[in-house]
Structure formats: C-alpha cells, structure tokens
Short mmCIF file of C-alpha atoms in Angstrom, two decimals:
data_model
loop_
_atom_site.label_atom_id
_atom_site.label_comp_id
_atom_site.label_asym_id
_atom_site.label_seq_id
_atom_site.Cartn_x
_atom_site.Cartn_y
_atom_site.Cartn_z
CA UNK A 29 -22.50 37.07 -24.52
CA UNK A 30 -19.31 38.17 -22.67
CA UNK A 31 -17.28 35.42 -23.85
CA UNK A 32 -17.25 35.17 -27.34
CA UNK A 33 -14.82 33.76 -30.03
CA UNK A 34 -14.11 35.40 -33.39
CA UNK A 35 -14.61 32.22 -35.23
CA UNK A 36 -18.26 32.15 -34.48
CA UNK A 37 -19.35 31.50 -37.96
CA UNK A 38 -17.11 28.58 -38.34
CA UNK A 39 -17.87 27.15 -34.77
CA UNK A 40 -21.47 27.40 -35.56
CA UNK A 41 -21.21 25.47 -38.58
CA UNK A 42 -19.37 22.62 -36.72
CA UNK A 43 -22.05 22.62 -33.95
CA UNK A 44 -24.67 22.17 -36.35
CA UNK A 45 -22.86 19.44 -38.20
CA UNK A 46 -22.37 17.84 -34.73
CA UNK A 47 -26.19 17.53 -33.82
CA UNK A 48 -27.06 14.37 -35.93
CA UNK A 49 -23.53 13.03 -35.16
CA UNK A 50 -24.52 13.38 -31.53
CA UNK A 51 -27.72 11.59 -32.19
CA UNK A 52 -26.35 8.92 -33.99
CA UNK A 53 -23.65 8.45 -31.24
CA UNK A 54 -26.52 8.02 -28.65
CA UNK A 55 -27.51 4.93 -30.24
CA UNK A 56 -31.35 5.90 -29.81
CA UNK A 57 -32.82 4.33 -32.85
CA UNK A 58 -35.62 2.39 -31.46
CA UNK A 59 -38.98 1.31 -32.89
CA UNK A 60 -41.00 3.61 -30.38
CA UNK A 61 -39.96 5.82 -27.62
CA UNK A 62 -40.62 5.11 -24.16
CA UNK A 63 -43.44 6.79 -22.48
CA UNK A 64 -41.34 9.29 -20.66
CA UNK A 65 -39.42 10.10 -23.85
CA UNK A 66 -42.73 10.69 -25.60
CA UNK A 67 -43.68 13.07 -22.99
CA UNK A 68 -40.47 14.99 -23.49
CA UNK A 69 -40.87 15.18 -27.06
CA UNK A 70 -44.55 16.44 -26.60
CA UNK A 71 -43.40 19.19 -24.15
CA UNK A 72 -43.07 22.85 -25.43
CA UNK A 73 -39.60 23.83 -26.14
CA UNK A 74 -37.63 26.78 -25.75
CA UNK A 75 -38.28 27.81 -29.21
CA UNK A 76 -41.95 28.28 -28.55
CA UNK A 77 -42.61 32.11 -28.53
CA UNK A 78 -43.47 32.64 -24.95
CA UNK A 79 -40.64 30.31 -23.68
CA UNK A 80 -38.06 32.23 -25.90
CA UNK A 81 -39.57 35.41 -24.05
CA UNK A 82 -39.13 33.82 -20.80
CA UNK A 83 -35.37 32.54 -21.69
CA UNK A 84 -34.53 36.32 -22.95
CA UNK A 85 -35.89 37.76 -19.44
CA UNK A 86 -33.76 35.09 -17.60
CA UNK A 87 -30.59 36.14 -19.49
CA UNK A 88 -31.40 39.55 -19.06
CA UNK A 89 -31.68 39.48 -15.46
CA UNK A 90 -28.16 38.15 -15.11
CA UNK A 91 -26.55 40.45 -17.89
CA UNK A 92 -28.55 43.76 -17.32
CA UNK A 93 -30.24 43.41 -13.98
CA UNK A 94 -33.70 43.84 -15.56
CA UNK A 95 -36.22 41.55 -17.18
CA UNK A 96 -37.02 44.11 -19.68
CA UNK A 97 -34.64 42.56 -22.33
CA UNK A 98 -36.28 44.65 -25.22
CA UNK A 99 -34.60 47.91 -23.70
CA UNK A 100 -31.10 46.37 -24.38
CA UNK A 101 -30.75 46.86 -27.93
CA UNK A 102 -29.32 50.50 -27.27
CA UNK A 103 -26.89 48.99 -24.40
CA UNK A 104 -23.28 49.53 -24.74
CA UNK A 105 -20.46 49.45 -22.65
CA UNK A 106 -16.73 48.38 -22.08
CA UNK A 107 -17.02 46.16 -18.87
CA UNK A 108 -13.11 45.85 -18.82
CA UNK A 109 -13.07 42.10 -19.56
CA UNK A 110 -10.73 42.51 -22.61
CA UNK A 111 -13.13 42.03 -24.88
CA UNK A 112 -13.63 45.82 -25.79
CA UNK A 113 -17.27 47.06 -26.25
CA UNK A 114 -20.32 44.65 -25.10
CA UNK A 115 -23.63 45.72 -26.57
CA UNK A 116 -26.85 44.59 -27.58
CA UNK A 117 -29.63 42.39 -26.43
CA UNK A 118 -26.83 39.46 -25.89
CA UNK A 119 -23.79 41.49 -25.54
CA UNK A 120 -22.23 41.26 -29.08
CA UNK A 121 -18.58 42.06 -28.23
CA UNK A 122 -16.13 44.39 -30.64
CA UNK A 123 -13.32 42.16 -29.86
CA UNK A 124 -14.55 38.81 -30.65
CA UNK A 125 -16.20 39.05 -34.02
CA UNK A 126 -19.97 38.83 -33.27
CA UNK A 127 -20.41 42.71 -33.25
CA UNK A 128 -18.61 42.77 -36.33
CA UNK A 129 -20.84 40.28 -37.79
CA UNK A 130 -23.89 41.87 -36.54
CA UNK A 131 -23.09 45.30 -38.03
CA UNK A 132 -22.15 43.57 -41.28
CA UNK A 133 -25.64 41.86 -41.19
CA UNK A 134 -27.53 45.06 -40.31
CA UNK A 135 -25.46 46.67 -43.47
CA UNK A 136 -26.87 43.70 -45.69
CA UNK A 137 -30.26 44.70 -44.65
CA UNK A 138 -29.96 48.37 -44.69
CA UNK A 139 -27.14 49.66 -46.65
CA UNK A 140 -25.76 53.24 -45.62
CA UNK A 141 -27.06 52.84 -42.07
CA UNK A 142 -25.39 54.94 -39.35
CA UNK A 143 -23.10 51.98 -38.10
CA UNK A 144 -21.79 51.14 -41.69
CA UNK A 145 -19.27 53.77 -41.33
CA UNK A 146 -17.81 51.88 -38.50
CA UNK A 147 -17.09 48.49 -40.36
CA UNK A 148 -13.26 49.17 -41.21
CA UNK A 149 -12.77 49.87 -37.63
CA UNK A 150 -14.50 47.05 -36.42
CA UNK A 151 -12.45 45.04 -38.54
CA UNK A 152 -9.14 46.40 -37.20
CA UNK A 153 -10.27 45.94 -33.57
CA UNK A 154 -11.52 42.34 -33.88
CA UNK A 155 -9.52 40.18 -31.68
CA UNK A 156 -8.41 42.80 -29.19
CA UNK A 157 -10.03 45.24 -26.39
CA UNK A 158 -9.12 48.58 -28.69
CA UNK A 159 -11.70 51.20 -29.12
CA UNK A 160 -9.57 52.52 -32.03
CA UNK A 161 -12.09 54.30 -34.41
CA UNK A 162 -14.94 53.71 -32.25
CA UNK A 163 -15.07 55.60 -29.01
CA UNK A 164 -17.83 57.98 -27.81
CA UNK A 165 -19.02 58.60 -31.59
CA UNK A 166 -19.60 54.92 -31.68
CA UNK A 167 -21.42 54.73 -28.64
CA UNK A 168 -23.60 57.48 -29.75
CA UNK A 169 -24.40 56.04 -33.15
CA UNK A 170 -25.01 52.64 -31.35
CA UNK A 171 -27.92 54.12 -29.38
CA UNK A 172 -29.42 56.03 -32.11
CA UNK A 173 -29.15 52.71 -34.35
CA UNK A 174 -31.08 51.04 -31.63
CA UNK A 175 -34.22 52.75 -32.24
CA UNK A 176 -34.16 51.54 -35.86
CA UNK A 177 -36.49 48.41 -36.21
CA UNK A 178 -34.18 46.95 -38.71
CA UNK A 179 -31.12 47.08 -36.27
CA UNK A 180 -33.18 45.42 -33.96
CA UNK A 181 -34.28 42.84 -36.27
CA UNK A 182 -30.58 42.38 -37.13
CA UNK A 183 -29.77 41.75 -33.55
CA UNK A 184 -32.61 39.01 -33.27
CA UNK A 185 -31.30 37.27 -36.46
CA UNK A 186 -27.75 37.03 -35.13
CA UNK A 187 -29.13 36.14 -31.57
CA UNK A 188 -30.90 33.47 -33.11
CA UNK A 189 -28.42 32.03 -35.70
CA UNK A 190 -25.21 31.98 -33.69
CA UNK A 191 -26.56 31.30 -30.17
CA UNK A 192 -30.44 30.48 -29.63
CA UNK A 193 -30.96 28.10 -32.62
CA UNK A 194 -27.80 25.80 -32.18
CA UNK A 195 -28.18 25.81 -28.30
CA UNK A 196 -31.79 24.55 -28.73
CA UNK A 197 -31.15 22.23 -31.73
CA UNK A 198 -28.39 20.60 -29.52
CA UNK A 199 -30.46 20.33 -26.51
CA UNK A 200 -33.17 18.77 -28.44
CA UNK A 201 -30.90 16.38 -30.00
CA UNK A 202 -29.69 15.26 -26.52
CA UNK A 203 -33.26 14.81 -25.18
CA UNK A 204 -33.48 17.66 -23.13
CA UNK A 205 -36.60 19.75 -22.30
CA UNK A 206 -37.12 23.54 -21.91
CA UNK A 207 -34.93 23.88 -18.88
CA UNK A 208 -32.04 21.97 -20.55
CA UNK A 209 -32.41 24.18 -23.60
CA UNK A 210 -32.07 27.11 -21.61
CA UNK A 211 -29.06 26.08 -19.68
CA UNK A 212 -27.31 25.40 -23.12
CA UNK A 213 -28.41 28.73 -24.33
CA UNK A 214 -27.40 30.59 -21.36
CA UNK A 215 -24.05 28.85 -21.56
CA UNK A 216 -23.51 29.35 -25.40
CA UNK A 217 -24.14 32.99 -24.85
CA UNK A 218 -21.79 33.58 -22.15
CA UNK A 219 -18.88 31.18 -23.32
CA UNK A 220 -19.44 31.18 -26.91
CA UNK A 221 -19.76 28.18 -29.63
CA UNK A 222 -16.89 25.82 -30.27
CA UNK A 223 -15.19 22.76 -29.05
CA UNK A 224 -12.40 24.30 -26.64
CA UNK A 225 -12.61 23.62 -22.96
CA UNK A 226 -14.00 27.12 -21.95
CA UNK A 227 -16.66 26.99 -24.96
CA UNK A 228 -20.05 25.41 -24.94
CA UNK A 229 -18.84 22.59 -26.71
CA UNK A 230 -16.24 21.95 -24.18
CA UNK A 231 -18.71 22.23 -21.18
CA UNK A 232 -21.23 19.90 -22.96
CA UNK A 233 -18.21 17.26 -23.36
CA UNK A 234 -17.12 17.47 -19.87
CA UNK A 235 -20.87 16.86 -18.74
CA UNK A 236 -21.13 13.88 -20.97
CA UNK A 237 -18.14 12.24 -19.39
CA UNK A 238 -19.85 12.42 -16.19
CA UNK A 239 -23.35 11.83 -17.16
CA UNK A 240 -25.41 10.19 -20.14
CA UNK A 241 -27.92 12.62 -21.90
CA UNK A 242 -31.39 11.56 -21.99
CA UNK A 243 -30.88 10.71 -25.77
CA UNK A 244 -28.31 8.24 -24.65
CA UNK A 245 -30.67 6.72 -22.06
CA UNK A 246 -29.50 8.75 -19.23
CA UNK A 247 -31.22 10.54 -16.36
CA UNK A 248 -32.35 14.47 -17.32
CA UNK A 249 -31.68 15.56 -13.95
CA UNK A 250 -28.40 13.81 -13.41
CA UNK A 251 -27.20 15.21 -16.60
CA UNK A 252 -28.28 18.56 -16.07
CA UNK A 253 -26.41 18.53 -12.81
CA UNK A 254 -23.05 17.46 -14.55
CA UNK A 255 -23.47 19.93 -17.25
CA UNK A 256 -24.04 23.01 -14.57
CA UNK A 257 -21.16 21.66 -12.47
CA UNK A 258 -19.11 21.65 -15.59
CA UNK A 259 -20.23 25.10 -16.53
CA UNK A 260 -19.18 26.41 -12.92
CA UNK A 261 -15.83 25.03 -13.44
CA UNK A 262 -15.31 27.21 -16.59
CA UNK A 263 -16.85 30.13 -15.15
CA UNK A 264 -14.53 30.11 -11.89
CA UNK A 265 -11.54 30.33 -14.10
CA UNK A 266 -12.30 34.10 -15.06
CA UNK A 267 -12.68 36.91 -12.60
CA UNK A 268 -15.50 38.39 -14.64
CA UNK A 269 -17.55 35.33 -14.41
CA UNK A 270 -16.74 34.23 -10.98
CA UNK A 271 -19.98 34.94 -9.37
CA UNK A 272 -21.95 31.74 -10.19
CA UNK A 273 -25.34 32.80 -9.12
CA UNK A 274 -26.80 32.34 -12.78
CA UNK A 275 -26.23 28.73 -12.22
CA UNK A 276 -26.66 28.55 -8.44
CA UNK A 277 -29.56 30.70 -7.46
CA UNK A 278 -31.28 30.35 -11.06
CA UNK A 279 -31.02 27.30 -13.12
CA UNK A 280 -30.22 25.05 -10.21
CA UNK A 281 -33.23 26.60 -8.48
CA UNK A 282 -35.51 25.34 -11.21
CA UNK A 283 -33.58 21.92 -11.42
CA UNK A 284 -34.24 21.01 -7.98
CA UNK A 285 -37.91 22.13 -8.35
CA UNK A 286 -37.89 19.50 -11.10
CA UNK A 287 -39.52 22.27 -13.53
CA UNK A 288 -38.06 20.63 -16.40
CA UNK A 289 -40.35 22.53 -18.69
CA UNK A 290 -39.69 25.93 -17.28
CA UNK A 291 -43.26 26.74 -16.50
CA UNK A 292 -44.10 29.79 -14.44
CA UNK A 293 -44.46 30.92 -11.91
CA UNK A 294 -40.37 31.16 -11.79
CA UNK A 295 -38.88 32.76 -8.87
CA UNK A 296 -34.90 33.11 -8.73
CA UNK A 297 -32.00 35.29 -7.79
CA UNK A 298 -28.90 36.35 -9.77
CA UNK A 299 -26.22 38.42 -7.75
CA UNK A 300 -28.36 38.71 -4.62
CA UNK A 301 -31.25 40.34 -6.46
CA UNK A 302 -34.70 38.55 -6.58
CA UNK A 303 -36.85 38.18 -9.93
CA UNK A 304 -40.19 36.67 -10.43
CA UNK A 305 -42.07 35.59 -13.95
CA UNK A 306 -45.78 34.86 -12.94
CA UNK A 307 -47.02 33.80 -16.09
#
C-alpha cells in the first residue's frame, strides 16, 4: 500500500490476463488431480469472509500497529516516502493514482460528496509528493468522509478490485493455499501490481526462477520461501521498507509452522510488537 503505481488500472488488466496464461504455462492439464492437489483445492481460500478478515488484520498490524483494520478508513498522513498522502484501509496514495481512483469511484457512487471537490487537485498531484490543493482541509474532509458508509464501501471496492481479487486469483492459479494467497496480497498491497522488477509481478517472476509453483508441480513450501526471499530483496532496496519483519517474524513464522491454510491461532510479531488471532 505504500508503493503504488499510477498505472494500476492498466497493470491490473494485464495481471488478470496473465492468470490463465500462467495456468497454461504450468502444464497442469491432467485427467484428475493428485490427492495433495485435491486437498489444496478443497481448502478454504483467503476469499472466505473469515479468512479475508484475518488477512486484513495481518496487514493492519504491519501498516497501522493495530488489528482493528476497520478503524483505518479515516487514517491519513504523509509518511514522507515521496508518495504524498497515504490513507485508508490499504494506504491509498495521492501520488500514485489509487487515491484518485478511489475518490472518483466514491463520486460515482455518491455525486457531490465532501471529497469530490478535490478531484482536480488529486489529478494534478498524481505522480508527485505534492499536497497542492489538498492540505489540512483535505485531511479534515477525509476524516469526515470516513464516517460515510458509502465511502467505506468505495474503499472496500477499490481494495478488492486492484489488490485483493487479483492477488488471490493469481495465487489460486499458482496452486497456493490461504497462506500463499496472503503472501501475494500483502506483496501487491505494498509493491503495487505490474511487471516491473520492484512490483508484485516482478517479485513473482523472480521467485519462479528459483522454484516451481505447486501448479507447475513444485513444492508449496519451497516456492513460498523463494517468493518471500524475492520480496525481501525488493523491500531492502527502499529505506521505507527496510524493516522486513512482516516477512521474517510474520509470514515466515506461519510458513515454518506449515500453516498453509492460515488457520488460527496465529501468533506473530511486526516491528517488535506481538499480535495474536485466536479464532
């Protein structure tokens, strides 16, 4: 959510097109799945409502130091990462296009809303870290809009359209269970969709050079280790993401425990703080 790209809509389309291609490339056209594959298919995915809520809590622990992700609709600040404002439940950024997409969607759902007047300014600052035309008034109005259920729904919609659904769909196509689906989601939220080396697509490609996905006949644990290692390499390139504990003391902990279905109880640490989801 901190590292977005202004071409999110185009990149998303490319990612969705890539899903069936990846399945075809994997060469997994068989008469019947092996027992292990059948078990994976039968497992509950991250798009199950309860598992999705767990995913949101995990992301919130890293981004907001809280499991209460629903309180983050009102969140807004400039974290000085060169992307302008970061706000909302998955850190929509004024400098990278997804905040603009969000406010446009909100305005489609509710014309004349309190944020609609900022659309010209959001278009101008897109691609920059500027606050021109926004500032404290925008921050105040964002907090007011966050009380509106329509704006909350707009945030949910854009989270799912740009990040959650593409990540989960790709992970399922790669033969990954809930843990792998979450690893993809957390990565696409931070690094953005796309195929550049520092995007989700680039991280996935780097991992696939090291290990086969389960859909390609590879070992799930081995592939996820390769994916998390590739992600850490990208994180360490940027100071804002140089603390890799969301990989080291969260996702790797679940992987080492072989909790591929991401079943509670879950215990982890991010930035040294301890968290738990017990049910």
